[in-house]
mmCIF file of C-alpha atoms in Angstrom:
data_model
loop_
_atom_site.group_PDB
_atom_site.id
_atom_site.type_symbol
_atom_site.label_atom_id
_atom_site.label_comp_id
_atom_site.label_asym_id
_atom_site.label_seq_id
_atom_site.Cartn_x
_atom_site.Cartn_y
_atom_site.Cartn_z
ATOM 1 C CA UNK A 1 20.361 41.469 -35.980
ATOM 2 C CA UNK A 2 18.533 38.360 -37.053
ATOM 3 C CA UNK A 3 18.225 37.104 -33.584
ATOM 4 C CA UNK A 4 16.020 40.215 -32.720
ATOM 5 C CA UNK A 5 13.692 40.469 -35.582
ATOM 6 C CA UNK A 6 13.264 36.584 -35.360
ATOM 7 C CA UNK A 7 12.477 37.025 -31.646
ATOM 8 C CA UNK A 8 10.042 40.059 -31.928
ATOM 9 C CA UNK A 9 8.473 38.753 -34.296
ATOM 10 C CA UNK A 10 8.329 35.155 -33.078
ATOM 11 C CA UNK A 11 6.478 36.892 -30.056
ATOM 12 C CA UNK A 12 4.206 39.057 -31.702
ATOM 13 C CA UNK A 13 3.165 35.765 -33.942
ATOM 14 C CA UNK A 14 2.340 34.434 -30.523
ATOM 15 C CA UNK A 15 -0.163 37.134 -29.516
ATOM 16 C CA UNK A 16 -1.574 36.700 -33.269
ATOM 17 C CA UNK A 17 -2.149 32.866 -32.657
ATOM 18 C CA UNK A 18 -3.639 33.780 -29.022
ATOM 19 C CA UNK A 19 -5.914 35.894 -30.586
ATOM 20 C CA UNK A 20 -6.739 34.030 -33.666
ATOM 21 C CA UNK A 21 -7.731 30.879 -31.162
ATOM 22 C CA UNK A 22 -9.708 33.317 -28.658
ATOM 23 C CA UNK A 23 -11.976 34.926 -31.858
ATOM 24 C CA UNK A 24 -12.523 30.802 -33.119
ATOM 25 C CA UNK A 25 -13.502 30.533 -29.158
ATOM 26 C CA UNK A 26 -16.329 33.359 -29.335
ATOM 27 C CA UNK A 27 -17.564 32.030 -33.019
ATOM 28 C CA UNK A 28 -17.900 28.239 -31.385
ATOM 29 C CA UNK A 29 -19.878 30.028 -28.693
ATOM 30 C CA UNK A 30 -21.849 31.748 -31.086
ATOM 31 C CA UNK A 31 -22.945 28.466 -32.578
ATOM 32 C CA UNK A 32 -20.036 28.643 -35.910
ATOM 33 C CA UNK A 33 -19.734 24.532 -36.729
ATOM 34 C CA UNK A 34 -16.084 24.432 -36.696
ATOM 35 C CA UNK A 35 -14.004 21.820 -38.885
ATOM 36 C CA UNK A 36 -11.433 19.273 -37.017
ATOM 37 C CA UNK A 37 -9.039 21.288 -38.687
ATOM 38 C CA UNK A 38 -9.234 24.117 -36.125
ATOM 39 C CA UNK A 39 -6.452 23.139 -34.434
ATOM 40 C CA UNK A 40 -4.063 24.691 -37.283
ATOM 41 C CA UNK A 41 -5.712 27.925 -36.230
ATOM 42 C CA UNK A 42 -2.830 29.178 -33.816
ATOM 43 C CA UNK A 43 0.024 27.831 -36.441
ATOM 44 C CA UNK A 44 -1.629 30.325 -39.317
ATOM 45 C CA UNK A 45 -2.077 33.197 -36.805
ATOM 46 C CA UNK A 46 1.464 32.576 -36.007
ATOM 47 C CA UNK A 47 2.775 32.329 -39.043
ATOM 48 C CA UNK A 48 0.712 35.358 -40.381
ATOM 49 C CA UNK A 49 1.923 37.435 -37.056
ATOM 50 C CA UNK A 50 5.364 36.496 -37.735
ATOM 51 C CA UNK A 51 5.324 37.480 -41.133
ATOM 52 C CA UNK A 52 3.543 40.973 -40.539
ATOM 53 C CA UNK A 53 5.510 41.943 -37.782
ATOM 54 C CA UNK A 54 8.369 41.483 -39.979
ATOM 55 C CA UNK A 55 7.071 43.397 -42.808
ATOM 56 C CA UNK A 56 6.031 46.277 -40.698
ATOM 57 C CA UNK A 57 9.099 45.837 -38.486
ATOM 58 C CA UNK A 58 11.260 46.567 -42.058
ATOM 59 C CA UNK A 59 9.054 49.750 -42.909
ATOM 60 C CA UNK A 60 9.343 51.256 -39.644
ATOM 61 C CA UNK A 61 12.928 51.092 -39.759
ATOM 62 C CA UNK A 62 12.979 53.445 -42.757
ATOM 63 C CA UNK A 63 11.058 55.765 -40.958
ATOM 64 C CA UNK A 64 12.485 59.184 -39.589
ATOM 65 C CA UNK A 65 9.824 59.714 -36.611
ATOM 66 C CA UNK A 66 6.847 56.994 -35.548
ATOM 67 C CA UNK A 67 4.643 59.767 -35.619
ATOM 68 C CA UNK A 68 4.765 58.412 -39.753
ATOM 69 C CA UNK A 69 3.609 54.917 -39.273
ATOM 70 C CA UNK A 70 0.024 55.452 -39.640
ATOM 71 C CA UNK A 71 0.719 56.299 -43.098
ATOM 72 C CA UNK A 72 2.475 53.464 -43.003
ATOM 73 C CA UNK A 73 -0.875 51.860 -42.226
ATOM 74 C CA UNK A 74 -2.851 53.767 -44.899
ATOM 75 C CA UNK A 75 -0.927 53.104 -48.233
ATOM 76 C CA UNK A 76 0.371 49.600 -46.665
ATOM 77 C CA UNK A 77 -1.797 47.691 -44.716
ATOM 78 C CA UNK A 78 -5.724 48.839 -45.854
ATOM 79 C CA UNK A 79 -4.847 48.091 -49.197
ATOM 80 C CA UNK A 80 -3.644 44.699 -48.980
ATOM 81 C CA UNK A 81 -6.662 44.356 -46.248
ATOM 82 C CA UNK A 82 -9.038 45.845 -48.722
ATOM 83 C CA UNK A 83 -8.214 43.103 -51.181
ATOM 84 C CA UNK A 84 -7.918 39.865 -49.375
ATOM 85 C CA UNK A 85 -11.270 38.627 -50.309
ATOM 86 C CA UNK A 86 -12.405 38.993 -46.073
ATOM 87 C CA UNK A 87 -15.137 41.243 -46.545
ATOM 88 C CA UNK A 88 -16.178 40.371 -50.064
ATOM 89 C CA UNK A 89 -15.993 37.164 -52.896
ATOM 90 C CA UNK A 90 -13.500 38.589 -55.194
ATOM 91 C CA UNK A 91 -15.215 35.970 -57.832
ATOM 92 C CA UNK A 92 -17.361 38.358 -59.751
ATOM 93 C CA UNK A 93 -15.145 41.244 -59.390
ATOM 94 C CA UNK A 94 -13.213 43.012 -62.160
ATOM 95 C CA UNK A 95 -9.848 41.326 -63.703
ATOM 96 C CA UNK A 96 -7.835 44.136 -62.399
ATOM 97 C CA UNK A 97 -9.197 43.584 -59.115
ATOM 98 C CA UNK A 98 -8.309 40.151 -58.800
ATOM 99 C CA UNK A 99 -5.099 39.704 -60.244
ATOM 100 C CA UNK A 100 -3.194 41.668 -57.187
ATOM 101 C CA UNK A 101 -5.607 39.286 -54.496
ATOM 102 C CA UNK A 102 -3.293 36.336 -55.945
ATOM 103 C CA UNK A 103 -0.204 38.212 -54.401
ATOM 104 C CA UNK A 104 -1.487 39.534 -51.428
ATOM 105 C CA UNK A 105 -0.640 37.604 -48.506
ATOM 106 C CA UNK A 106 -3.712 38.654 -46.395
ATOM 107 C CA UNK A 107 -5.936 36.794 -48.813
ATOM 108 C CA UNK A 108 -4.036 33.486 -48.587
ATOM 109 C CA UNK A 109 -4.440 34.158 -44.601
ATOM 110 C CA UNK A 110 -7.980 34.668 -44.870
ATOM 111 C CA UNK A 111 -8.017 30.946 -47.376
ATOM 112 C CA UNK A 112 -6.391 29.362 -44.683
ATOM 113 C CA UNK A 113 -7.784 30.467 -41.738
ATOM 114 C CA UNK A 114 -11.104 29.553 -43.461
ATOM 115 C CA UNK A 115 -9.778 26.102 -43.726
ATOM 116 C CA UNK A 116 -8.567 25.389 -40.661
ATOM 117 C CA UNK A 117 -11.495 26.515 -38.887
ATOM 118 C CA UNK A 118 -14.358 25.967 -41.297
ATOM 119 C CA UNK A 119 -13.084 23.433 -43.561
ATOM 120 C CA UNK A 120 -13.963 25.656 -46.626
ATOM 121 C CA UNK A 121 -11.684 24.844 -49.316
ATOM 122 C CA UNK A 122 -10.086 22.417 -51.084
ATOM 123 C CA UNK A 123 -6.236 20.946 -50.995
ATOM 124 C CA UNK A 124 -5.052 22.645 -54.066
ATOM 125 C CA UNK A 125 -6.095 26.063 -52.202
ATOM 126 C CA UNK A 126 -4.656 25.257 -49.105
ATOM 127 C CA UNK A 127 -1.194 23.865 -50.243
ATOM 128 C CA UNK A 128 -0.708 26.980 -52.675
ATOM 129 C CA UNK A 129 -2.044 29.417 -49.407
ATOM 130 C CA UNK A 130 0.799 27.903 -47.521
ATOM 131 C CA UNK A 131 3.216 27.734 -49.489
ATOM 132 C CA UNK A 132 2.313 31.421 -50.264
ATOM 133 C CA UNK A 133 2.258 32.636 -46.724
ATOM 134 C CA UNK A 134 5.515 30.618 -45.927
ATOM 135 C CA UNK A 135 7.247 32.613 -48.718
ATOM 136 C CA UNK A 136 5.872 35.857 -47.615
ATOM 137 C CA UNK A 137 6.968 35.037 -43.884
ATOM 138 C CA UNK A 138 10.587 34.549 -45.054
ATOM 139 C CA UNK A 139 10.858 37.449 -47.433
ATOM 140 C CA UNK A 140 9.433 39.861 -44.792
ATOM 141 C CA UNK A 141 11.982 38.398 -42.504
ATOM 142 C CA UNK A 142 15.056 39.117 -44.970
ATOM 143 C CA UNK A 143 13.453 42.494 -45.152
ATOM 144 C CA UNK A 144 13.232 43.272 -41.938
ATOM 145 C CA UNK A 145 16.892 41.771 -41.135
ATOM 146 C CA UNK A 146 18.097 43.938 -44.261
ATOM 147 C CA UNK A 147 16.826 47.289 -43.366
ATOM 148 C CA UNK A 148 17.226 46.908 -39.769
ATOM 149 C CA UNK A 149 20.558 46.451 -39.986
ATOM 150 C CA UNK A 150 20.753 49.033 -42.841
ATOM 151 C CA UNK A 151 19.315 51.820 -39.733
ATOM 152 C CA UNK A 152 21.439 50.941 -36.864
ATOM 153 C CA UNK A 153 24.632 50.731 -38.830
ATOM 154 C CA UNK A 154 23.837 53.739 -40.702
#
């Protein structure tokens, strides 16, 4: 079981990294000054696709039907979007609001991808973002081993 969720999602974090170099592409040609640091870009879309695909790999093994994974989606994935600090500085926002950004693995994307492209940030941020996505990536791979397992033995 490992050796399918670690290939999945080692190819889906592929496609993220493909992606995440193509949109720093499009910003360049839009004029975006980009730091020497961009090439880290595809290792954080990696990383990040790897560690979402696991995550969403482990809920849709609980599910009964896939017609239930955009609810999935809804109570899952916009809220920890919502509060990643991508759309909005979470600096002048409510106590309650910020607390759950510190857990969220979608914000420490969003610091890192910010670093390696734009060089916004300093070390402190960046080694704690890592560190914090790493964990997430290997938790939501136990996950996904766990309850994948769980479904096809069950």
């Amino acid at each position: 079981m490992p050796e399918v969720v670690t290939g999945e999602a080692a190819w889906i974090g592929v496609r993220t990294g493909a992606v995440a170099v193509v949109t720093t592409v499009v910003a360049a040609a839009f004029g975006v000054q980009l730091a020497a640091t961009v090439v880290l870009v595809p290792l954080v879309g990696w990383l990040a696709g790897f560690g979402f695909a696991c995550l969403f790999g482990a809920f849709a093994s609980r599910l009964s039907s896939p017609h239930q994974f955009p609810f999935v989606i809804l109570a899952v994935f916009l809220p920890i979007f919502l509060v990643s600090w991508a759309f909005f500085p979470l600096d002048g926002a409510p106590a309650w609001l910020r607390w759950p950004s510190l857990v969220n693995p979608m914000t420490h994307l969003v610091t890192l991808m910010r670093a390696a492209a734009l060089g916004i940030g300093d070390r402190y941020e960046v080694v704690l973002s890592s560190g914090a996505l790493l964990a997430f990536a290997a938790l939501a791979w136990l996950l996904a081993v766990r309850w994948l397992r769980r479904a096809l033995i069950a």
